[in-house]
GROMACS .gro file of C-alpha atoms in nm:
model
  468
    1MET     CA    1   0.376  -2.761  -4.617
    2THR     CA    2   0.347  -2.720  -4.243
    3SER     CA    3   0.636  -2.777  -4.004
    4THR     CA    4   0.688  -3.128  -3.870
    5VAL     CA    5   0.848  -3.007  -3.547
    6PRO     CA    6   0.636  -3.116  -3.251
    7ARG     CA    7   0.447  -2.836  -3.086
    8VAL     CA    8   0.380  -2.788  -2.718
    9GLU     CA    9   0.034  -2.664  -2.634
   10PRO     CA   10   0.031  -2.328  -2.456
   11THR     CA   11   0.078  -2.371  -2.084
   12ALA     CA   12   0.180  -2.139  -1.807
   13ALA     CA   13   0.535  -2.188  -1.920
   14THR     CA   14   0.499  -2.148  -2.292
   15ALA     CA   15   0.259  -1.859  -2.259
   16GLY     CA   16   0.518  -1.658  -2.081
   17GLU     CA   17   0.369  -1.727  -1.740
   18PRO     CA   18   0.596  -1.850  -1.468
   19ALA     CA   19   0.546  -2.182  -1.310
   20GLY     CA   20   0.488  -2.148  -0.944
   21GLU     CA   21   0.234  -2.193  -0.677
   22GLY     CA   22  -0.102  -2.179  -0.833
   23GLY     CA   23   0.052  -2.127  -1.173
   24GLY     CA   24  -0.098  -1.778  -1.183
   25HIS     CA   25   0.063  -1.476  -1.338
   26ALA     CA   26  -0.063  -1.120  -1.329
   27ARG     CA   27  -0.068  -0.940  -1.661
   28ASN     CA   28   0.035  -0.592  -1.552
   29PHE     CA   29   0.030  -0.392  -1.879
   30GLY     CA   30  -0.294  -0.242  -2.009
   31LEU     CA   31  -0.326  -0.057  -2.342
   32PRO     CA   32  -0.184   0.278  -2.213
   33VAL     CA   33   0.126   0.117  -2.058
   34ALA     CA   34   0.176  -0.114  -2.358
   35THR     CA   35   0.156   0.187  -2.592
   36ALA     CA   36   0.397   0.376  -2.367
   37LEU     CA   37   0.633   0.076  -2.379
   38VAL     CA   38   0.633   0.085  -2.761
   39MET     CA   39   0.674   0.462  -2.782
   40GLY     CA   40   0.928   0.471  -2.500
   41ASN     CA   41   1.143   0.205  -2.664
   42ILE     CA   42   1.118   0.363  -3.008
   43ILE     CA   43   1.177   0.718  -2.886
   44GLY     CA   44   1.498   0.666  -2.698
   45GLY     CA   45   1.840   0.787  -2.802
   46GLY     CA   46   1.743   0.791  -3.168
   47ILE     CA   47   1.544   1.111  -3.178
   48PHE     CA   48   1.813   1.298  -2.986
   49LEU     CA   49   2.128   1.183  -3.164
   50LEU     CA   50   2.041   1.045  -3.507
   51PRO     CA   51   1.984   1.384  -3.680
   52ALA     CA   52   2.358   1.441  -3.643
   53SER     CA   53   2.438   1.084  -3.752
   54VAL     CA   54   2.251   1.117  -4.082
   55ALA     CA   55   2.343   1.481  -4.152
   56PRO     CA   56   2.653   1.377  -4.353
   57PHE     CA   57   2.418   1.216  -4.607
   58GLY     CA   58   2.234   1.547  -4.662
   59THR     CA   59   1.862   1.623  -4.653
   60VAL     CA   60   1.801   1.311  -4.863
   61SER     CA   61   1.791   1.140  -4.522
   62LEU     CA   62   1.447   1.298  -4.472
   63VAL     CA   63   1.330   1.092  -4.769
   64ALA     CA   64   1.480   0.787  -4.599
   65PHE     CA   65   1.288   0.876  -4.283
   66ALA     CA   66   0.961   0.885  -4.476
   67VAL     CA   67   1.029   0.549  -4.643
   68LEU     CA   68   1.142   0.401  -4.313
   69THR     CA   69   0.823   0.521  -4.144
   70ALA     CA   70   0.608   0.345  -4.404
   71GLY     CA   71   0.809   0.025  -4.359
   72ALA     CA   72   0.791   0.047  -3.979
   73ILE     CA   73   0.413   0.087  -3.986
   74ALA     CA   74   0.387  -0.215  -4.219
   75LEU     CA   75   0.595  -0.413  -3.970
   76ALA     CA   76   0.377  -0.288  -3.684
   77LEU     CA   77   0.064  -0.412  -3.861
   78VAL     CA   78   0.225  -0.750  -3.931
   79PHE     CA   79   0.327  -0.787  -3.566
   80GLY     CA   80  -0.025  -0.694  -3.460
   81ARG     CA   81  -0.175  -0.969  -3.677
   82LEU     CA   82   0.079  -1.227  -3.558
   83ALA     CA   83   0.013  -1.133  -3.195
   84GLU     CA   84  -0.355  -1.211  -3.245
   85ARG     CA   85  -0.256  -1.568  -3.339
   86HIS     CA   86   0.017  -1.611  -3.077
   87PRO     CA   87  -0.042  -1.377  -2.778
   88ARG     CA   88   0.258  -1.504  -2.584
   89THR     CA   89   0.582  -1.359  -2.452
   90GLY     CA   90   0.862  -1.381  -2.708
   91GLY     CA   91   0.727  -1.198  -3.013
   92PRO     CA   92   0.938  -1.276  -3.325
   93TYR     CA   93   1.082  -1.586  -3.157
   94VAL     CA   94   0.736  -1.734  -3.104
   95TYR     CA   95   0.621  -1.651  -3.457
   96ALA     CA   96   0.931  -1.801  -3.624
   97ARG     CA   97   0.924  -2.117  -3.413
   98GLU     CA   98   0.554  -2.181  -3.463
   99ALA     CA   99   0.587  -2.144  -3.841
  100PHE     CA  100   0.926  -2.301  -3.916
  101GLY     CA  101   1.045  -2.499  -3.615
  102ASP     CA  102   1.305  -2.480  -3.342
  103PHE     CA  103   1.609  -2.368  -3.542
  104ALA     CA  104   1.430  -2.069  -3.697
  105GLY     CA  105   1.292  -1.979  -3.356
  106PHE     CA  106   1.638  -1.995  -3.205
  107LEU     CA  107   1.785  -1.770  -3.478
  108ALA     CA  108   1.509  -1.515  -3.418
  109ALA     CA  109   1.562  -1.522  -3.041
  110TRP     CA  110   1.941  -1.510  -3.067
  111SER     CA  111   1.944  -1.222  -3.318
  112TYR     CA  112   1.687  -1.024  -3.124
  113TRP     CA  113   1.876  -1.074  -2.801
  114ILE     CA  114   2.198  -0.946  -2.963
  115THR     CA  115   2.005  -0.647  -3.099
  116ALA     CA  116   1.870  -0.566  -2.753
  117TRP     CA  117   2.193  -0.563  -2.555
  118VAL     CA  118   2.401  -0.399  -2.830
  119SER     CA  119   2.127  -0.132  -2.849
  120ASN     CA  120   2.164  -0.076  -2.476
  121ALA     CA  121   2.534  -0.013  -2.524
  122ALA     CA  122   2.461   0.230  -2.809
  123LEU     CA  123   2.202   0.414  -2.599
  124ALA     CA  124   2.452   0.452  -2.317
  125VAL     CA  125   2.706   0.601  -2.559
  126ALA     CA  126   2.441   0.844  -2.687
  127ALA     CA  127   2.327   0.937  -2.336
  128VAL     CA  128   2.677   1.031  -2.226
  129GLY     CA  129   2.690   1.289  -2.506
  130TYR     CA  130   2.392   1.471  -2.351
  131LEU     CA  131   2.510   1.418  -1.995
  132ASP     CA  132   2.827   1.599  -2.098
  133VAL     CA  133   2.612   1.910  -2.159
  134LEU     CA  134   2.512   1.905  -1.793
  135VAL     CA  135   2.829   1.769  -1.631
  136PRO     CA  136   3.152   1.796  -1.834
  137LEU     CA  137   3.289   1.443  -1.856
  138HIS     CA  138   3.503   1.417  -2.168
  139GLY     CA  139   3.808   1.537  -1.978
  140SER     CA  140   3.801   1.219  -1.772
  141LYS     CA  141   3.764   0.879  -1.938
  142PRO     CA  142   3.701   0.697  -1.605
  143ALA     CA  143   3.419   0.942  -1.524
  144THR     CA  144   3.270   0.894  -1.872
  145ILE     CA  145   3.277   0.515  -1.839
  146ALA     CA  146   3.128   0.532  -1.489
  147ALA     CA  147   2.842   0.752  -1.614
  148ALA     CA  148   2.768   0.516  -1.905
  149LEU     CA  149   2.759   0.217  -1.671
  150LEU     CA  150   2.535   0.398  -1.423
  151LEU     CA  151   2.289   0.477  -1.703
  152GLN     CA  152   2.266   0.104  -1.778
  153TRP     CA  153   2.253  -0.035  -1.426
  154LEU     CA  154   1.982   0.194  -1.286
  155PRO     CA  155   1.721   0.068  -1.538
  156ALA     CA  156   1.840  -0.289  -1.473
  157LEU     CA  157   1.773  -0.241  -1.100
  158ALA     CA  158   1.427  -0.102  -1.181
  159ASN     CA  159   1.358  -0.417  -1.384
  160LEU     CA  160   1.476  -0.643  -1.104
  161ALA     CA  161   1.223  -0.472  -0.876
  162GLY     CA  162   0.941  -0.623  -1.086
  163THR     CA  163   0.724  -0.561  -1.394
  164ARG     CA  164   0.494  -0.331  -1.196
  165TYR     CA  165   0.781  -0.088  -1.152
  166VAL     CA  166   0.896  -0.131  -1.513
  167GLY     CA  167   0.554  -0.021  -1.636
  168ALA     CA  168   0.540   0.272  -1.395
  169VAL     CA  169   0.885   0.398  -1.492
  170GLN     CA  170   0.803   0.357  -1.862
  171LEU     CA  171   0.477   0.550  -1.838
  172VAL     CA  172   0.633   0.837  -1.642
  173ALA     CA  173   0.935   0.859  -1.875
  174THR     CA  174   0.714   0.863  -2.185
  175VAL     CA  175   0.483   1.135  -2.051
  176MET     CA  176   0.777   1.349  -1.936
  177LYS     CA  177   0.938   1.349  -2.279
  178PHE     CA  178   0.634   1.346  -2.508
  179VAL     CA  179   0.511   1.702  -2.449
  180PRO     CA  180   0.856   1.870  -2.452
  181LEU     CA  181   0.955   1.685  -2.768
  182LEU     CA  182   0.639   1.798  -2.944
  183LEU     CA  183   0.707   2.152  -2.827
  184VAL     CA  184   1.060   2.145  -2.973
  185ALA     CA  185   0.948   1.975  -3.295
  186VAL     CA  186   0.662   2.218  -3.360
  187GLY     CA  187   0.838   2.525  -3.222
  188GLY     CA  188   1.141   2.460  -3.438
  189LEU     CA  189   0.930   2.504  -3.751
  190PHE     CA  190   0.882   2.873  -3.659
  191PHE     CA  191   1.260   2.921  -3.653
  192PHE     CA  192   1.317   2.715  -3.966
  193ASP     CA  193   1.583   2.852  -4.202
  194ALA     CA  194   1.622   2.672  -4.536
  195GLY     CA  195   1.981   2.799  -4.552
  196ASN     CA  196   2.074   2.557  -4.274
  197LEU     CA  197   1.971   2.248  -4.468
  198GLY     CA  198   2.289   2.204  -4.668
  199PRO     CA  199   2.307   1.992  -4.987
  200PHE     CA  200   2.035   1.743  -5.076
  201GLU     CA  201   2.286   1.459  -5.124
  202ALA     CA  202   2.617   1.519  -4.948
  203SER     CA  203   2.775   1.172  -4.935
  204GLY     CA  204   2.862   1.131  -5.302
  205ALA     CA  205   2.700   0.785  -5.307
  206GLY     CA  206   2.409   0.887  -5.527
  207THR     CA  207   2.049   0.940  -5.419
  208LEU     CA  208   1.950   0.572  -5.394
  209GLY     CA  209   2.272   0.478  -5.215
  210ALA     CA  210   2.236   0.768  -4.970
  211VAL     CA  211   1.873   0.679  -4.897
  212SER     CA  212   1.965   0.315  -4.829
  213ALA     CA  213   2.269   0.401  -4.615
  214SER     CA  214   2.089   0.664  -4.407
  215ALA     CA  215   1.787   0.436  -4.364
  216ALA     CA  216   2.015   0.166  -4.223
  217VAL     CA  217   2.137   0.412  -3.958
  218LEU     CA  218   1.786   0.542  -3.896
  219LEU     CA  219   1.643   0.194  -3.836
  220PHE     CA  220   1.792   0.218  -3.487
  221SER     CA  221   1.539   0.492  -3.419
  222TYR     CA  222   1.253   0.250  -3.494
  223LEU     CA  223   1.382  -0.049  -3.300
  224GLY     CA  224   1.112  -0.124  -3.048
  225VAL     CA  225   0.818  -0.151  -3.290
  226GLU     CA  226   0.784  -0.511  -3.170
  227SER     CA  227   0.797  -0.422  -2.798
  228ALA     CA  228   0.435  -0.503  -2.713
  229ALA     CA  229   0.454  -0.830  -2.908
  230VAL     CA  230   0.769  -0.941  -2.727
  231SER     CA  231   0.606  -0.867  -2.388
  232ALA     CA  232   0.263  -1.005  -2.485
  233GLY     CA  233   0.268  -1.233  -2.182
  234GLU     CA  234   0.259  -0.924  -1.959
  235VAL     CA  235  -0.022  -0.746  -2.151
  236ARG     CA  236  -0.386  -0.772  -2.051
  237ASP     CA  237  -0.609  -0.901  -2.335
  238PRO     CA  238  -0.307  -0.938  -2.569
  239ARG     CA  239  -0.507  -1.043  -2.876
  240ARG     CA  240  -0.672  -0.703  -2.871
  241ASN     CA  241  -0.420  -0.472  -2.704
  242VAL     CA  242  -0.087  -0.582  -2.856
  243GLY     CA  243  -0.186  -0.483  -3.210
  244ARG     CA  244  -0.342  -0.155  -3.098
  245ALA     CA  245  -0.046  -0.060  -2.881
  246THR     CA  246   0.199  -0.144  -3.162
  247ILE     CA  247   0.019   0.071  -3.420
  248LEU     CA  248  -0.053   0.363  -3.184
  249GLY     CA  249   0.303   0.365  -3.046
  250THR     CA  250   0.466   0.346  -3.389
  251ALA     CA  251   0.244   0.614  -3.545
  252GLY     CA  252   0.295   0.851  -3.250
  253ALA     CA  253   0.671   0.805  -3.261
  254ALA     CA  254   0.677   0.858  -3.638
  255VAL     CA  255   0.505   1.198  -3.611
  256ILE     CA  256   0.752   1.316  -3.348
  257TYR     CA  257   1.050   1.181  -3.541
  258LEU     CA  258   0.966   1.347  -3.871
  259LEU     CA  259   0.880   1.684  -3.717
  260GLY     CA  260   1.177   1.674  -3.479
  261THR     CA  261   1.433   1.584  -3.744
  262LEU     CA  262   1.302   1.850  -3.981
  263ALA     CA  263   1.318   2.111  -3.701
  264VAL     CA  264   1.679   2.023  -3.616
  265PHE     CA  265   1.784   2.029  -3.982
  266GLY     CA  266   1.630   2.373  -4.024
  267THR     CA  267   1.768   2.536  -3.709
  268VAL     CA  268   2.128   2.407  -3.694
  269ALA     CA  269   2.370   2.483  -3.978
  270HIS     CA  270   2.458   2.167  -4.171
  271ASP     CA  271   2.834   2.186  -4.106
  272ASP     CA  272   2.775   2.231  -3.733
  273LEU     CA  273   2.518   1.950  -3.722
  274THR     CA  274   2.758   1.694  -3.868
  275GLU     CA  275   2.994   1.756  -3.574
  276SER     CA  276   2.731   1.777  -3.301
  277THR     CA  277   2.711   1.533  -3.008
  278ALA     CA  278   2.386   1.687  -2.877
  279PRO     CA  279   2.192   1.811  -3.183
  280PHE     CA  280   1.864   1.883  -3.006
  281SER     CA  281   2.041   2.094  -2.745
  282ASP     CA  282   2.213   2.284  -3.026
  283ALA     CA  283   1.878   2.334  -3.200
  284VAL     CA  284   1.711   2.482  -2.890
  285ASN     CA  285   2.010   2.706  -2.826
  286ALA     CA  286   1.981   2.833  -3.184
  287MET     CA  287   1.607   2.891  -3.142
  288PHE     CA  288   1.611   3.082  -2.814
  289GLY     CA  289   1.973   3.190  -2.767
  290GLY     CA  290   2.189   3.118  -2.466
  291ALA     CA  291   2.249   2.777  -2.315
  292TRP     CA  292   1.947   2.734  -2.085
  293GLY     CA  293   1.733   2.574  -2.357
  294GLY     CA  294   2.002   2.329  -2.453
  295THR     CA  295   2.046   2.234  -2.088
  296ALA     CA  296   1.672   2.168  -2.052
  297VAL     CA  297   1.670   1.951  -2.364
  298ALA     CA  298   1.974   1.760  -2.238
  299CYS     CA  299   1.773   1.677  -1.923
  300MET     CA  300   1.480   1.560  -2.137
  301ALA     CA  301   1.714   1.352  -2.352
  302LEU     CA  302   1.850   1.176  -2.046
  303VAL     CA  303   1.497   1.103  -1.923
  304SER     CA  304   1.410   0.967  -2.267
  305MET     CA  305   1.715   0.745  -2.285
  306ALA     CA  306   1.666   0.619  -1.930
  307GLY     CA  307   1.310   0.523  -2.025
  308ALA     CA  308   1.433   0.348  -2.340
  309LEU     CA  309   1.701   0.161  -2.147
  310ASN     CA  310   1.436   0.062  -1.894
  311GLY     CA  311   1.212  -0.086  -2.163
  312TRP     CA  312   1.493  -0.244  -2.368
  313THR     CA  313   1.633  -0.413  -2.059
  314LEU     CA  314   1.297  -0.586  -2.011
  315LEU     CA  315   1.277  -0.684  -2.378
  316SER     CA  316   1.633  -0.815  -2.380
  317ALA     CA  317   1.538  -1.059  -2.103
  318GLN     CA  318   1.194  -1.163  -2.235
  319THR     CA  319   1.305  -1.327  -2.560
  320PRO     CA  320   1.574  -1.555  -2.410
  321TYR     CA  321   1.326  -1.632  -2.130
  322ALA     CA  322   1.070  -1.759  -2.382
  323ALA     CA  323   1.338  -1.958  -2.568
  324ALA     CA  324   1.471  -2.106  -2.243
  325ARG     CA  325   1.123  -2.227  -2.146
  326ASP     CA  326   1.121  -2.422  -2.473
  327GLY     CA  327   1.470  -2.564  -2.415
  328LEU     CA  328   1.641  -2.357  -2.687
  329PHE     CA  329   1.838  -2.127  -2.454
  330PRO     CA  330   2.029  -2.223  -2.136
  331ALA     CA  331   1.785  -2.298  -1.853
  332PHE     CA  332   1.901  -2.018  -1.623
  333PHE     CA  333   1.741  -1.763  -1.860
  334ALA     CA  334   1.401  -1.900  -1.752
  335ARG     CA  335   1.440  -1.795  -1.389
  336ARG     CA  336   1.189  -1.529  -1.289
  337ARG     CA  337   1.128  -1.319  -0.984
  338ARG     CA  338   0.845  -1.068  -0.943
  339GLY     CA  339   0.746  -1.139  -1.303
  340VAL     CA  340   1.091  -1.047  -1.443
  341PRO     CA  341   1.347  -1.291  -1.594
  342THR     CA  342   1.621  -1.188  -1.351
  343ALA     CA  343   1.901  -1.397  -1.503
  344GLY     CA  344   1.832  -1.248  -1.847
  345VAL     CA  345   1.839  -0.894  -1.707
  346LEU     CA  346   2.170  -0.952  -1.531
  347VAL     CA  347   2.340  -1.126  -1.824
  348THR     CA  348   2.222  -0.855  -2.062
  349VAL     CA  349   2.341  -0.562  -1.852
  350VAL     CA  350   2.679  -0.730  -1.794
  351LEU     CA  351   2.728  -0.788  -2.170
  352ALA     CA  352   2.618  -0.433  -2.258
  353SER     CA  353   2.844  -0.290  -1.987
  354THR     CA  354   3.140  -0.493  -2.111
  355LEU     CA  355   3.081  -0.373  -2.469
  356THR     CA  356   3.051  -0.012  -2.349
  357VAL     CA  357   3.377  -0.028  -2.155
  358TYR     CA  358   3.552  -0.189  -2.452
  359ASN     CA  359   3.431   0.084  -2.689
  360TYR     CA  360   3.552   0.364  -2.466
  361THR     CA  361   3.889   0.208  -2.391
  362ALA     CA  362   3.945   0.120  -2.756
  363GLY     CA  363   3.849   0.472  -2.869
  364SER     CA  364   3.492   0.603  -2.900
  365GLY     CA  365   3.519   0.773  -3.239
  366GLY     CA  366   3.221   0.663  -3.448
  367VAL     CA  367   3.121   0.403  -3.188
  368PHE     CA  368   2.751   0.495  -3.195
  369GLU     CA  369   2.727   0.458  -3.573
  370VAL     CA  370   2.913   0.122  -3.570
  371LEU     CA  371   2.685  -0.021  -3.301
  372VAL     CA  372   2.376   0.112  -3.476
  373LEU     CA  373   2.463  -0.058  -3.805
  374ILE     CA  374   2.528  -0.391  -3.631
  375THR     CA  375   2.185  -0.374  -3.468
  376THR     CA  376   2.032  -0.292  -3.807
  377PHE     CA  377   2.149  -0.626  -3.944
  378THR     CA  378   2.069  -0.834  -3.635
  379ALA     CA  379   1.723  -0.675  -3.603
  380THR     CA  380   1.629  -0.757  -3.960
  381VAL     CA  381   1.677  -1.131  -3.896
  382PRO     CA  382   1.380  -1.165  -3.655
  383TYR     CA  383   1.184  -0.906  -3.855
  384LEU     CA  384   1.231  -1.104  -4.176
  385LEU     CA  385   1.149  -1.435  -4.008
  386SER     CA  386   0.832  -1.283  -3.862
  387THR     CA  387   0.713  -1.152  -4.197
  388ALA     CA  388   0.805  -1.487  -4.353
  389ALA     CA  389   0.586  -1.656  -4.090
  390GLN     CA  390   0.295  -1.430  -4.189
  391ILE     CA  391   0.353  -1.511  -4.558
  392HIS     CA  392   0.365  -1.881  -4.465
  393TYR     CA  393   0.024  -1.860  -4.297
  394LEU     CA  394  -0.125  -1.665  -4.587
  395ALA     CA  395   0.011  -1.898  -4.856
  396SER     CA  396  -0.043  -2.232  -4.684
  397GLY     CA  397  -0.422  -2.220  -4.678
  398GLN     CA  398  -0.446  -2.248  -4.299
  399THR     CA  399  -0.796  -2.105  -4.274
  400HIS     CA  400  -0.796  -2.128  -3.896
  401ARG     CA  401  -0.499  -1.886  -3.890
  402VAL     CA  402  -0.598  -1.648  -4.171
  403SER     CA  403  -0.897  -1.418  -4.198
  404ARG     CA  404  -1.013  -1.437  -4.561
  405ALA     CA  405  -1.168  -1.091  -4.532
  406ARG     CA  406  -0.820  -0.953  -4.459
  407LEU     CA  407  -0.629  -1.180  -4.695
  408VAL     CA  408  -0.537  -0.923  -4.960
  409ARG     CA  409  -0.449  -0.651  -4.709
  410ASP     CA  410  -0.239  -0.886  -4.499
  411ALA     CA  411  -0.060  -1.022  -4.806
  412VAL     CA  412   0.034  -0.671  -4.923
  413LEU     CA  413   0.156  -0.570  -4.576
  414ALA     CA  414   0.363  -0.887  -4.540
  415ALA     CA  415   0.522  -0.834  -4.883
  416VAL     CA  416   0.606  -0.470  -4.801
  417ALA     CA  417   0.751  -0.566  -4.461
  418ALA     CA  418   0.964  -0.843  -4.616
  419ALA     CA  419   1.099  -0.618  -4.894
  420PHE     CA  420   1.164  -0.347  -4.635
  421SER     CA  421   1.368  -0.585  -4.418
  422LEU     CA  422   1.580  -0.704  -4.713
  423TRP     CA  423   1.642  -0.345  -4.819
  424LEU     CA  424   1.772  -0.260  -4.473
  425VAL     CA  425   2.017  -0.551  -4.483
  426ALA     CA  426   2.153  -0.419  -4.812
  427GLY     CA  427   2.178  -0.065  -4.675
  428SER     CA  428   2.359  -0.157  -4.355
  429GLY     CA  429   2.688  -0.203  -4.544
  430TYR     CA  430   2.945  -0.479  -4.579
  431ALA     CA  431   3.120  -0.413  -4.246
  432ALA     CA  432   2.798  -0.431  -4.042
  433VAL     CA  433   2.677  -0.744  -4.223
  434TYR     CA  434   3.018  -0.905  -4.172
  435GLN     CA  435   3.017  -0.837  -3.797
  436GLY     CA  436   2.649  -0.924  -3.766
  437VAL     CA  437   2.700  -1.258  -3.940
  438LEU     CA  438   2.981  -1.341  -3.695
  439PHE     CA  439   2.741  -1.278  -3.405
  440LEU     CA  440   2.476  -1.488  -3.582
  441PHE     CA  441   2.709  -1.780  -3.653
  442ALA     CA  442   2.823  -1.783  -3.291
  443GLY     CA  443   2.459  -1.855  -3.210
  444VAL     CA  444   2.463  -2.157  -3.443
  445ILE     CA  445   2.733  -2.311  -3.223
  446VAL     CA  446   2.521  -2.246  -2.913
  447TYR     CA  447   2.221  -2.409  -3.081
  448ALA     CA  448   2.431  -2.713  -3.175
  449TRP     CA  449   2.537  -2.756  -2.813
  450MET     CA  450   2.181  -2.716  -2.680
  451SER     CA  451   2.041  -2.955  -2.941
  452ALA     CA  452   2.307  -3.219  -2.868
  453ARG     CA  453   2.242  -3.194  -2.496
  454ASP     CA  454   1.867  -3.243  -2.548
  455ARG     CA  455   1.918  -3.544  -2.774
  456ARG     CA  456   2.151  -3.698  -2.515
  457THR     CA  457   1.902  -3.636  -2.233
  458VAL     CA  458   1.599  -3.794  -2.406
  459PRO     CA  459   1.753  -4.143  -2.465
  460ASP     CA  460   1.886  -4.142  -2.108
  461ALA     CA  461   1.537  -4.068  -1.979
  462ILE     CA  462   1.384  -4.344  -2.197
  463ASP     CA  463   1.646  -4.594  -2.086
  464SER     CA  464   1.589  -4.503  -1.724
  465ALA     CA  465   1.215  -4.543  -1.766
  466GLY     CA  466   1.270  -4.883  -1.932
  467ARG     CA  467   1.446  -5.012  -1.627
  468VAL     CA  468   1.157  -4.927  -1.397
   0.00000   0.00000   0.00000
């Protein structure tokens, strides 16, 4: 049964295009930049820090990486198909709202927004670990906090300069890190020593439990698979390019991830890797001796994370922008300048900065892993709603939305993506689900307030019109 919630036909506003003089809006991202946005957001802090985060689980985490890659590609294909139907800014929010109504759309937007700004805080924490290789900071907590905040505010300023600059920064950052990362990933295989791998399952939770737990941590490394879909309103020919960029970006990132993680596992002794704050720097130092290689990789890691923060800052503003245009988020999130939702950028960077400062002042031990697991739960909410929307279209007989020639393939992909999302929720652990649910329920209160305000406004408008 289709949703009974009234739908608004796509306009400049609902299509992610700002209202203004002429109502025009330049779509600045072609296929190369859209692909770079996906790869740049996926390959951020994850590739440089997560090998150390999953090392305590043992080499079974490589199995988790392979399973996660298959699930991420299934999600990428589902997002590509949904973007063909709804090529508008907002991604999972748009898909959930079109299929199930306003409340589902709000939950998708709220959860994704939380994922975005908490991810920015986690990336800043990860980046400081590599910055410490270049400039010793851990001796001074104020200097560490200042560096983390600077790493967040510089990308925010680039976003405020306009989408043209966001795309340029993203493309440059992706190119600068792509070749060196491939060099490290492939070169590390020539220095591979099986003696460094450590035990297959080191956590004591059993193989299945270790795979699930490590996959929950590793999901952070694949956040961003939906980047092109979320920014569809900025992409030229989105029905064609969003799906292609999503698949190309995800597949390219997967190759680098698998090779890079294997290279780090095989070049750094297991006991040392579990304590590392800059595992790729340690791997290069082990490969070539001395500290120059590790310093070079630390520079590349910072470039990578700056590019990821640049892209995630844009994404964190796009979803609340789309929801605000539909009246589901506070109206100030819909303010745009130079094609960028400026209010969303500013609110996001302030929240991420506040969370970063809190984590450092409260003690940063295990902060990255805690933040990562929270984002795992909050990210699966919009992912699951998106795959549910695809299943809804496939099962409801809406022939204008479903290609019968692709019916079987799309049904299998949607089922895999849905099962994958549920598995990640289970693997994220009780503590992360508990904290994530608190964030989610806080959004329910916000929705109640917004809904009540809208219901109060409509009768007032009708009454006013009746007096005319």
